[in-house]
Short mmCIF file of C-alpha atoms and ligand atoms in Angstrom, two decimals:
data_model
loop_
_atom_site.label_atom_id
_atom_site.label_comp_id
_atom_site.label_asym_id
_atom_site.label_seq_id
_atom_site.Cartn_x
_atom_site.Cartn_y
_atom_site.Cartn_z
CA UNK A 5 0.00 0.00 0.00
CA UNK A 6 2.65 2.01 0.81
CA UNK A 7 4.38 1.75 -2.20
CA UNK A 8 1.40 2.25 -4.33
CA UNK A 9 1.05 5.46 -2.65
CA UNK A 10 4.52 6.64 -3.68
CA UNK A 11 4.09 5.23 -6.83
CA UNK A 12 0.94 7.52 -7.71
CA UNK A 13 2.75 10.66 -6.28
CA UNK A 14 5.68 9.95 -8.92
CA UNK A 15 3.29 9.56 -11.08
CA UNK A 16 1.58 12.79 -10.19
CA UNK A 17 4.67 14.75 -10.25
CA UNK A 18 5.82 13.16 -14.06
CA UNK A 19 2.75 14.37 -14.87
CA UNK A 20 2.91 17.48 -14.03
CA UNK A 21 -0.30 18.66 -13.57
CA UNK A 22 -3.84 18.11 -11.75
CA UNK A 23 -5.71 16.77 -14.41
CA UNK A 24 -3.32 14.52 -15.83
CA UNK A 25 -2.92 13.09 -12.52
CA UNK A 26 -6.37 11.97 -12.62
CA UNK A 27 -5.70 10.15 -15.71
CA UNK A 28 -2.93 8.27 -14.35
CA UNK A 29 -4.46 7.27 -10.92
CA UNK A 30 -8.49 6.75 -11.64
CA UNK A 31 -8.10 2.95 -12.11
CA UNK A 32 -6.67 2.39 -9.04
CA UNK A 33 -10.00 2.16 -7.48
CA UNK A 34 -10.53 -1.06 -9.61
CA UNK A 35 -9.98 -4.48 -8.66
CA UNK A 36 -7.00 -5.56 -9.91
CA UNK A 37 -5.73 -9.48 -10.99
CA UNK A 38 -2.21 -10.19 -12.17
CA UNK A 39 -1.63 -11.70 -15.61
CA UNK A 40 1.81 -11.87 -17.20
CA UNK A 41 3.23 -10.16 -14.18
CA UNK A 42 1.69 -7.07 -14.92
CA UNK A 43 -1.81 -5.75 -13.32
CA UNK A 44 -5.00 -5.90 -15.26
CA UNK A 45 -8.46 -4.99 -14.91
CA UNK A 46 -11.86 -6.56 -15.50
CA UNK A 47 -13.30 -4.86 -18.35
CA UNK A 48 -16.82 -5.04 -17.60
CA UNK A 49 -15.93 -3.16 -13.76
CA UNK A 50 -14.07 -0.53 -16.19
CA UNK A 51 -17.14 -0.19 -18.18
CA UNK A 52 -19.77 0.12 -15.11
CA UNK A 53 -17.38 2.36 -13.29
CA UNK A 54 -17.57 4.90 -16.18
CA UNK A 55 -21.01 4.74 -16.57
CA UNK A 56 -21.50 2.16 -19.22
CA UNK A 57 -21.54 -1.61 -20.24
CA UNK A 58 -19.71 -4.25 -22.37
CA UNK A 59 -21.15 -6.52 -24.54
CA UNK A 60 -19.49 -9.02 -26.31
CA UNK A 61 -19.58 -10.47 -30.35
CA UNK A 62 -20.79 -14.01 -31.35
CA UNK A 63 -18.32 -15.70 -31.34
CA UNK A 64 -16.84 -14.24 -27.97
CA UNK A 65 -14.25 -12.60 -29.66
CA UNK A 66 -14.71 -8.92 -29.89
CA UNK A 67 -15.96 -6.64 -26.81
CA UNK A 68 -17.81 -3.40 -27.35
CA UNK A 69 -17.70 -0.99 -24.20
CA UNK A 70 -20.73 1.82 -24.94
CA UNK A 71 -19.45 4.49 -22.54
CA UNK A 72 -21.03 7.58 -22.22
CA UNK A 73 -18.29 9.66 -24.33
CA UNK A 74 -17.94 6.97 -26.80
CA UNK A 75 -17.88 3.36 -28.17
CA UNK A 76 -14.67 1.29 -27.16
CA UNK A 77 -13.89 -2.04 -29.25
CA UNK A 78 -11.83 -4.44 -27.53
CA UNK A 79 -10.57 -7.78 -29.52
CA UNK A 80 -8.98 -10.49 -26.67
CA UNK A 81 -5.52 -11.68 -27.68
CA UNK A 82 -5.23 -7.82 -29.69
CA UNK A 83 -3.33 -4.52 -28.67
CA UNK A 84 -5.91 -2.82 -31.20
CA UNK A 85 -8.30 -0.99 -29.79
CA UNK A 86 -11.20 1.10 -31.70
CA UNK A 87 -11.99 4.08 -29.08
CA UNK A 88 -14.71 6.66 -30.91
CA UNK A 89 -13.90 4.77 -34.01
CA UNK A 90 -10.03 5.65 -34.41
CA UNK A 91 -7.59 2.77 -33.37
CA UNK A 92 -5.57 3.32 -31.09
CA UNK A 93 -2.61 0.07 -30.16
CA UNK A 94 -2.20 -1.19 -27.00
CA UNK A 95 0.55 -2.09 -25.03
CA UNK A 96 -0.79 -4.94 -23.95
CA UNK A 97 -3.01 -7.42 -25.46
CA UNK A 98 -6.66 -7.91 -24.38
CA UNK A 99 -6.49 -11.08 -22.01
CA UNK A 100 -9.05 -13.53 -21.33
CA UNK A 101 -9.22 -14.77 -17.92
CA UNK A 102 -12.67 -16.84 -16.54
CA UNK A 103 -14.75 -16.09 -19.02
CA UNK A 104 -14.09 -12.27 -18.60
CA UNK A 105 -12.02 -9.94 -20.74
CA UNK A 106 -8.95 -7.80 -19.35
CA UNK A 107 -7.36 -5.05 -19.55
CA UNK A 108 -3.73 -3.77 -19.00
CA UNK A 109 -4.00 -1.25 -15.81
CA UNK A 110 -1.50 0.58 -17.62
CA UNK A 111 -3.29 0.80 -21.14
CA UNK A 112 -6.54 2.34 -19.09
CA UNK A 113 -4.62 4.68 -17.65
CA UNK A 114 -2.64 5.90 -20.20
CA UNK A 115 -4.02 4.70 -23.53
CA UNK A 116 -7.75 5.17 -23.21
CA UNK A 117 -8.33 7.41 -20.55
CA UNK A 118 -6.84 10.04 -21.81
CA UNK A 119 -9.16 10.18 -24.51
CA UNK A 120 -12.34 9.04 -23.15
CA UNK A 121 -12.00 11.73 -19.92
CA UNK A 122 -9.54 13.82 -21.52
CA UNK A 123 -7.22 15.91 -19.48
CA UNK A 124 -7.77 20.15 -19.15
CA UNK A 125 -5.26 22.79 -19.57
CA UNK A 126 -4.80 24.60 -16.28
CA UNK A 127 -7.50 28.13 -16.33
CA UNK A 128 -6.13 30.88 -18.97
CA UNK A 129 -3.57 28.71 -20.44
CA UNK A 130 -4.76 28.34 -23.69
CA UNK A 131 -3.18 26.99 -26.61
CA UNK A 132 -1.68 29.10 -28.91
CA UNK A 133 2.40 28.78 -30.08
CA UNK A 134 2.84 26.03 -32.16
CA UNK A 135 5.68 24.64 -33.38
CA UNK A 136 6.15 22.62 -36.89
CA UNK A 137 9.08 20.58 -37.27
CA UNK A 138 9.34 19.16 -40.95
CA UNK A 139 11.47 15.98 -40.79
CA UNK A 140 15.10 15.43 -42.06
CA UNK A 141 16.29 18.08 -44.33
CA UNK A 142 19.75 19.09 -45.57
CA UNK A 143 22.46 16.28 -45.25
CA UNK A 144 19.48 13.62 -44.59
CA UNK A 145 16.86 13.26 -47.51
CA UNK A 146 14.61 11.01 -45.41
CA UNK A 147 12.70 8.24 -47.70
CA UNK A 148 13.94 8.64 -51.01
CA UNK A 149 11.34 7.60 -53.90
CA UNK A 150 13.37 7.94 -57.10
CA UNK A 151 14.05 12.13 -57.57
CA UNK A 152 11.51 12.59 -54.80
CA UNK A 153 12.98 13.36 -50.94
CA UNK A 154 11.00 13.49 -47.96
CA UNK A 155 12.36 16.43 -46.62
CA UNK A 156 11.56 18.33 -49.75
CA UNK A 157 7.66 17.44 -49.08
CA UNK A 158 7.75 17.42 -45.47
CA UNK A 159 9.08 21.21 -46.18
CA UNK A 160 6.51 22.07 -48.44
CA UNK A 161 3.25 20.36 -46.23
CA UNK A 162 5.29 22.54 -42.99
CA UNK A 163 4.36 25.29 -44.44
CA UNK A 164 1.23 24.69 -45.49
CA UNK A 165 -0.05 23.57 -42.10
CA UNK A 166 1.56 26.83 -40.70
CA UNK A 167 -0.14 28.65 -43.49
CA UNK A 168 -3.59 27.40 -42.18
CA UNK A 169 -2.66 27.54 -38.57
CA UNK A 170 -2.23 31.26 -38.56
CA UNK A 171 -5.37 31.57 -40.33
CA UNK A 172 -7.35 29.76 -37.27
CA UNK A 173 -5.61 32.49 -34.71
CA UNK A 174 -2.52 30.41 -34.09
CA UNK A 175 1.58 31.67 -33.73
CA UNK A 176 3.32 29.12 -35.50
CA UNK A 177 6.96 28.97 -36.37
CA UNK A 178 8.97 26.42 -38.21
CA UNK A 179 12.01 24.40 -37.03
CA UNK A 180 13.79 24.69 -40.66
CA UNK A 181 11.99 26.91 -42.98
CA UNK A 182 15.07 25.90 -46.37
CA UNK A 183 16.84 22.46 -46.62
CA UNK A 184 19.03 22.98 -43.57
CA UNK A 185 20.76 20.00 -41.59
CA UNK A 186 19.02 19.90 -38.42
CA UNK A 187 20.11 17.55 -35.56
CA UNK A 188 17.16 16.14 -33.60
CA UNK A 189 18.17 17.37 -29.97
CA UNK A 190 18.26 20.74 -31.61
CA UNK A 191 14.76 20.41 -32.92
CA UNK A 192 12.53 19.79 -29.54
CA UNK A 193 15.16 22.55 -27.81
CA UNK A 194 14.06 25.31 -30.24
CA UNK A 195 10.45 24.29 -29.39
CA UNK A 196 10.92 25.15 -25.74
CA UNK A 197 13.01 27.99 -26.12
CA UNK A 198 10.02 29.44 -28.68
CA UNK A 199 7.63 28.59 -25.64
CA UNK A 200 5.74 26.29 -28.04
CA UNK A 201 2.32 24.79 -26.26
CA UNK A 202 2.36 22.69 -29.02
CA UNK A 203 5.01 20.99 -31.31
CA UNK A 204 3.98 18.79 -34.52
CA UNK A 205 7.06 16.44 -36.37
CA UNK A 206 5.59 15.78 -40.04
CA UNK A 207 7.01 12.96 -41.64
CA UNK A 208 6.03 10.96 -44.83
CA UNK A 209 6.59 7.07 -44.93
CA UNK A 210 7.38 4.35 -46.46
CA UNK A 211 7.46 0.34 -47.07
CA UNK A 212 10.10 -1.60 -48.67
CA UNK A 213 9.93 -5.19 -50.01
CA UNK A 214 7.33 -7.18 -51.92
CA UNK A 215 3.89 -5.85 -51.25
CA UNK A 216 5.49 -2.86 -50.03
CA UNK A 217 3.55 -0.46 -52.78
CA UNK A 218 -0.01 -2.16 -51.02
CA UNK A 219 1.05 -0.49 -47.57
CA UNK A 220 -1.02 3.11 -47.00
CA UNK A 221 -2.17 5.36 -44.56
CA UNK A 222 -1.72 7.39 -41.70
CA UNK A 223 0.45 6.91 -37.87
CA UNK A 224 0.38 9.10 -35.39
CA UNK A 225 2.86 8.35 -32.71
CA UNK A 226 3.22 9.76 -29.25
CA UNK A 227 5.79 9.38 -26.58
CA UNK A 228 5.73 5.81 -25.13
CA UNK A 229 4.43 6.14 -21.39
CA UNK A 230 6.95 5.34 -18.44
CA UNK A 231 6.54 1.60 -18.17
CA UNK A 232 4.49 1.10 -21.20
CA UNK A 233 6.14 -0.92 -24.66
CA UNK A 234 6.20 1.00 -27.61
CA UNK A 235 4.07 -0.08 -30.78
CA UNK A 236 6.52 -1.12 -33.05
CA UNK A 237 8.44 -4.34 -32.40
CA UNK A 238 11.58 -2.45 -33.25
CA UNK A 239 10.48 -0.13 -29.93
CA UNK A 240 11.97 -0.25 -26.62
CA UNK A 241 10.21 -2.82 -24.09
CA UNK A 242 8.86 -1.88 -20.89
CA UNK A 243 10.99 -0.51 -18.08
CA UNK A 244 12.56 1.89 -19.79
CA UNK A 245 12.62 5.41 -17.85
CA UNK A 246 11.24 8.58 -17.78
CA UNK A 247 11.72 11.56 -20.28
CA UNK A 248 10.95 14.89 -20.40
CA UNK A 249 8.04 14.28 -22.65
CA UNK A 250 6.26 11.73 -20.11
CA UNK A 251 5.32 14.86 -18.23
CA UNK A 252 2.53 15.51 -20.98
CA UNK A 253 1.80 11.65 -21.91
CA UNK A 254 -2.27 12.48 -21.35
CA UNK A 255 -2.05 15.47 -23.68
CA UNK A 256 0.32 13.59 -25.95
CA UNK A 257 -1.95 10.72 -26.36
CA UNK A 258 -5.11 13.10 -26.52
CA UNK A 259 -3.48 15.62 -29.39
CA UNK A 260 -2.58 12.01 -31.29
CA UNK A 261 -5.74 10.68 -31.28
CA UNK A 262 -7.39 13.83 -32.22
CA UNK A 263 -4.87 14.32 -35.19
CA UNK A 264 -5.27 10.73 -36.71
CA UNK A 265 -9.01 10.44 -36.22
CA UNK A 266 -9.27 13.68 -38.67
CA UNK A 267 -6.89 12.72 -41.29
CA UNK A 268 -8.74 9.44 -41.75
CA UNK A 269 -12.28 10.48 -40.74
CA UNK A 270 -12.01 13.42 -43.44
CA UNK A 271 -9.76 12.50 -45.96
CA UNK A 272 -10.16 8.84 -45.97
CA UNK A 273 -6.63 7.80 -45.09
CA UNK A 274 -6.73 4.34 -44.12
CA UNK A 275 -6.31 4.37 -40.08
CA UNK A 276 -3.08 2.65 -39.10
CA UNK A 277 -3.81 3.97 -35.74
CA UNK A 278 -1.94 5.90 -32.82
CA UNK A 279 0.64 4.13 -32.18
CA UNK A 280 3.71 5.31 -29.63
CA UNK A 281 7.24 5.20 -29.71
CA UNK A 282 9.97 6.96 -28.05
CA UNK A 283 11.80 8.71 -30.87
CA UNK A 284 14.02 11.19 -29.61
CA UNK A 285 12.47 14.58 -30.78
CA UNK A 286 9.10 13.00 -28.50
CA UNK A 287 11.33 12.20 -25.53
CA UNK A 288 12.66 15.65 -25.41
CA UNK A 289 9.57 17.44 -25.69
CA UNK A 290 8.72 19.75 -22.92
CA UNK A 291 5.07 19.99 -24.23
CA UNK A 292 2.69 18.07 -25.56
CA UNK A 293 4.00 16.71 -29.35
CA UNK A 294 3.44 13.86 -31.91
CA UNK A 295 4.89 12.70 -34.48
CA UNK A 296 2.60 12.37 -37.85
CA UNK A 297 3.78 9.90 -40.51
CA UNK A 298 0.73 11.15 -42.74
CA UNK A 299 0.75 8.99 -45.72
CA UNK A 300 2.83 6.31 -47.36
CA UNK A 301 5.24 7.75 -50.61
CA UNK A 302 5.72 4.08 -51.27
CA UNK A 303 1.61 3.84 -52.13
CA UNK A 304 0.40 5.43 -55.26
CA UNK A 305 -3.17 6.38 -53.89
CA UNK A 306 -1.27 7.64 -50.79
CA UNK A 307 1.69 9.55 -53.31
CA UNK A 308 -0.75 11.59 -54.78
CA UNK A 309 -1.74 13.31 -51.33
CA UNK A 310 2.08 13.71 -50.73
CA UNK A 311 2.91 15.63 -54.03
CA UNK A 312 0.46 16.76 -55.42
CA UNK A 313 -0.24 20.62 -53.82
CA UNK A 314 -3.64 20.47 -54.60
CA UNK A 315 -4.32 17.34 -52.70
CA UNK A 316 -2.19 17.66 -49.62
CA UNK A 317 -3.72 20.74 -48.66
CA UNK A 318 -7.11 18.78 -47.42
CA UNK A 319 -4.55 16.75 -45.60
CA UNK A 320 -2.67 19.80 -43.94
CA UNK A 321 -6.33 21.50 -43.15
CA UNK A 322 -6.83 17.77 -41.16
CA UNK A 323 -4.13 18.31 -39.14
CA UNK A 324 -5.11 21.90 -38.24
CA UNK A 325 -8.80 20.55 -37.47
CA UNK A 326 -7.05 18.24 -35.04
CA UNK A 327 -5.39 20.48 -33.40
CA UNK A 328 -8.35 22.51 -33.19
CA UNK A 329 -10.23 19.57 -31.61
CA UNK A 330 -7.64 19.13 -29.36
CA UNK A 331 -7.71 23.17 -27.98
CA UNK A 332 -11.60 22.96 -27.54
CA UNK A 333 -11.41 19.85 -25.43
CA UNK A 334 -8.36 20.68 -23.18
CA UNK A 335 -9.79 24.86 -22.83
CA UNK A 336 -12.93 23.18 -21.78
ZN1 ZN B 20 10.71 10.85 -41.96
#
């Protein structure tokens, strides 16, 4: 007991703030069971304790939460998670344990709660600086489709999205604004020192190998939470420690979900879902940030939203809509 106490005042003081607190200690009041060494919760005492109920597929396979703020689709044996109809991965897959589906403590806490009870900004903090940081440039190309670079684009979409930022009543400046050679520690630091309350890292992808041209769509990442496994199997595991950017890891999660629900809600990029990593320019982050890999160069129904000016403006507008989304909710 004791150390649980300690543990949630860490945890309070990572997170810097009263509301995210909330996020990372409401599901301590559930009973917990262990599974895998790691704590879990019944989903159906999640669901009632928000206000809602689970019901499960035939066959038992899929469990759909209806919670007053939103559907939440649960698969057992899946880290994919549908939460308002964006997918959002898991650290930790769904378990099944007596007939009853589980949940990773950790996953509540910092995967869906953060959306489904969203943290607030602290009274007349609003956001306004923003800061855009289009990958590579200079000495690094990024993904390189034949003549085409990815920093050339990620340039170009930069300032786009700054374009349209300004026009909704945001300050926005840009991280390289020509093909400069930009380390990545240098990148989150002129964030802070600009006083960003926001910082965006656009990035186009790509897949190699056979089949590769099939892969499309859009990832959001955020920072990994303290604890928590990143998305990709080439991510760190668990256990790894705290950053500066795990002080915002509600807001992070929050600004990524609302980011990659409007680029594939509005534009019809095929949801690859929110996924988190700890890449460096989201560890260093003293605010909230995500990453965006938009769309795929490597696709040609995704390529034409990349290069083409006329089509990747709908695609920068997205990401301006999210960000909007994201003010009203945490100004609330
Ligand atoms: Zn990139």
């Amino acid at each position: 007991m004791k150390f649980a106490m300690s543990l949630g005042l860490t945890l309070a003081l990572l997170a810097g703030a009263g509301a995210d607190a909330d996020a990372q200690t409401f599901s301590t009041r559930l009973p917990r069971v262990t599974l895998f060494g790691r704590d879990y919760v019944r989903v159906e005492d999640w669901a009632r304790q928000q206000g809602g109920s689970a019901r499960w597929s035939i066959p038992r396979q899929e469990l759909k939460v209806s919670l007053p703020t939103g559907p939440v689709v649960l698969t057992v044996d899946s880290r994919k998670a549908t939460v308002k109809g964006t997918t959002v991965w898991l650290s930790h897959p769904v378990a099944l344990k007596n007939g009853s589906a589980h949940l990773g403590a950790l996953d509540l806490s910092t995967a869906l709660h953060p959306v489904i009870a969203p943290p607030r900004n602290i009274a007349n903090r609003p956001v306004r600086t923003i800061v855009l940081d289009p990958g590579h440039g200079g000495r690094d190309p990024g993904n390189q489709e034949g003549k085409r670079q990815e920093k050339q684009f990620t340039l170009s979409f930069a300032r786009e999205v700054a374009e349209l930022l300004v026009k909704a009543g945001f300050k926005v400046s840009l991280t390289r604004n020509s093909d400069s050679t930009l380390d990545l520690p240098v990148r989150a630091d002129l964030a802070r020192r600009r006083g960003a309350d926001l910082f965006l890292c656009l990035h186009f992808n790509s897949a190699d190998g056979p089949g590769g041209s099939n892969v499309r769509g859009t990832e959001t990442y955020c920072m990994t939470p303290v604890r928590a496994s990143s998305t990709n199997a080439r991510g760190e595991g668990a256990g790894a420690g705290a950053y500066p950017g795990n002080r915002f890891d509600a807001k992070n999660m929050l600004l990524a979900f609302q980011i990659q629900k409007m680029l594939t809600e509005k534009i019809g990029l095929e949801d690859r879902g929110v996924k988190r990593a700890r890449f460096q320019v989201l560890r260093d982050a003293e605010m909230p940030a995500v990453l965006i890999e938009a769309a795929f160069m490597t696709n040609p129904s995704d390529a034409r939203r990349i290069y083409d000016p006329v089509l990747r403006r709908p695609v920068a507008q997205a990401i301006v809509d999210g960000v909007l989304a994201y003010k009203k909710v945490v100004e609330r």
